[in-house]
CSV table of C-alpha atoms in Angstrom, one decimal:
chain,number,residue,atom,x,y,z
S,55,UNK,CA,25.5,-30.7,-4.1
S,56,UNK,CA,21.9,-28.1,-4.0
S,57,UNK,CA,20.4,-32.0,-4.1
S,58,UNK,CA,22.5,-32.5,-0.9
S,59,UNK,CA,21.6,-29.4,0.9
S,60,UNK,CA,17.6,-29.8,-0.1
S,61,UNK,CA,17.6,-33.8,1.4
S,62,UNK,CA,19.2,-32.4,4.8
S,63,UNK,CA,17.0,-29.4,5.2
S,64,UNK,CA,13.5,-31.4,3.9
S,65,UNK,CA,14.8,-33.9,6.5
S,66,UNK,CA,14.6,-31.4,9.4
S,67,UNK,CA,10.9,-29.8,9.7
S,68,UNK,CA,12.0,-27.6,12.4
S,69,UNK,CA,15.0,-26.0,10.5
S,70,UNK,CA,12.8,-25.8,7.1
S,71,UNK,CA,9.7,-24.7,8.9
S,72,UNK,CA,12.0,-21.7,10.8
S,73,UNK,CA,13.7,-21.1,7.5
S,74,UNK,CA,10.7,-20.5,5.3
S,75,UNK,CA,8.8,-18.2,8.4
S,76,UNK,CA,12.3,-16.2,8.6
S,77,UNK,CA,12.1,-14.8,5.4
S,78,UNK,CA,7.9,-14.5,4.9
S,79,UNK,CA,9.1,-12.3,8.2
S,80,UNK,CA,12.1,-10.6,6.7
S,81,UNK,CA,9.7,-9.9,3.2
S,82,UNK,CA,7.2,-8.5,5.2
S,83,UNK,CA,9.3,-5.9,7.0
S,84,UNK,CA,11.0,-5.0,3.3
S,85,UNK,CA,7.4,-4.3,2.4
S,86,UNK,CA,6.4,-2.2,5.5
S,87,UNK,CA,9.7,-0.2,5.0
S,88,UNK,CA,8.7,0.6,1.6
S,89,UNK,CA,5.5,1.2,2.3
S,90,UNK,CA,6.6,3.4,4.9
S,91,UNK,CA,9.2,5.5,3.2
S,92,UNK,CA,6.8,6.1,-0.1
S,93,UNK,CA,4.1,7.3,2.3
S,94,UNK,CA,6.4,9.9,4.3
S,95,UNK,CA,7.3,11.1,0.7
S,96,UNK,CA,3.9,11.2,-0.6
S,97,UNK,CA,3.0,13.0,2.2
S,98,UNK,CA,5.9,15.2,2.1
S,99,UNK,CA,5.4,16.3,-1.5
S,100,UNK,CA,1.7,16.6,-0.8
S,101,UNK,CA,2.6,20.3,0.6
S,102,UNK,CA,3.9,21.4,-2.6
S,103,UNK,CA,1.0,19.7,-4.7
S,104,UNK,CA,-1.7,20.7,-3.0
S,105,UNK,CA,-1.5,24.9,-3.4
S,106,UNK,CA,-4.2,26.2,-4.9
S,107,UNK,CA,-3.2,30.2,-4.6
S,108,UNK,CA,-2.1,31.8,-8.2
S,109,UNK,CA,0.1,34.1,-6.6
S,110,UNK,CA,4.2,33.5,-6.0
S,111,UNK,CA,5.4,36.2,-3.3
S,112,UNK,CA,8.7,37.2,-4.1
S,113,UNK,CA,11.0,40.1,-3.2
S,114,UNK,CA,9.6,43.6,-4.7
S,115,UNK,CA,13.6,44.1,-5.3
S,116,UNK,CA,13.5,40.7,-7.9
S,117,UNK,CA,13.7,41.1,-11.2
S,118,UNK,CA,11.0,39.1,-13.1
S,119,UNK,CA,11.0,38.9,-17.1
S,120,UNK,CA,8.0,37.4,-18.0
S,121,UNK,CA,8.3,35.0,-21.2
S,122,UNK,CA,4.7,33.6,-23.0
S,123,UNK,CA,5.4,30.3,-23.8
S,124,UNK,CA,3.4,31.5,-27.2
S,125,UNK,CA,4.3,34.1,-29.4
């Protein structure tokens, strides 16, 4: 049947030649909306990896018990 299917579409260069550019097309958008979506989260967590202050503000109300990770 798949030998079928291969003989019909090899016989039409149009059909195979549109086939096989459709989904180099469709692989390349799945790509660029990776890419895409890893880069706006990158960038998003960039923020939060880029502080270089040592100080945390909190409220002067909090209370804070400070644990060494060392005894």
């Amino acid at each position: 049947m798949t030998d079928v299917a291969l003989q019909m579409l090899y016989g039409d260069r149009s059909k195979y030649a549109l086939l096989i550019s459709g989904v180099c097309f469709s692989t390349i958008l799945m790509a660029q909306g990776l890419a895409m979506f890893f880069g706006i989260l990158s960038f998003s967590y960039a923020t939060l990896d880029n502080i270089r202050v040592p100080i945390w503000v909190v409220d002067p109300k909090a209370k804070v018990q400070e644990r060494s990770a060392t005894k």
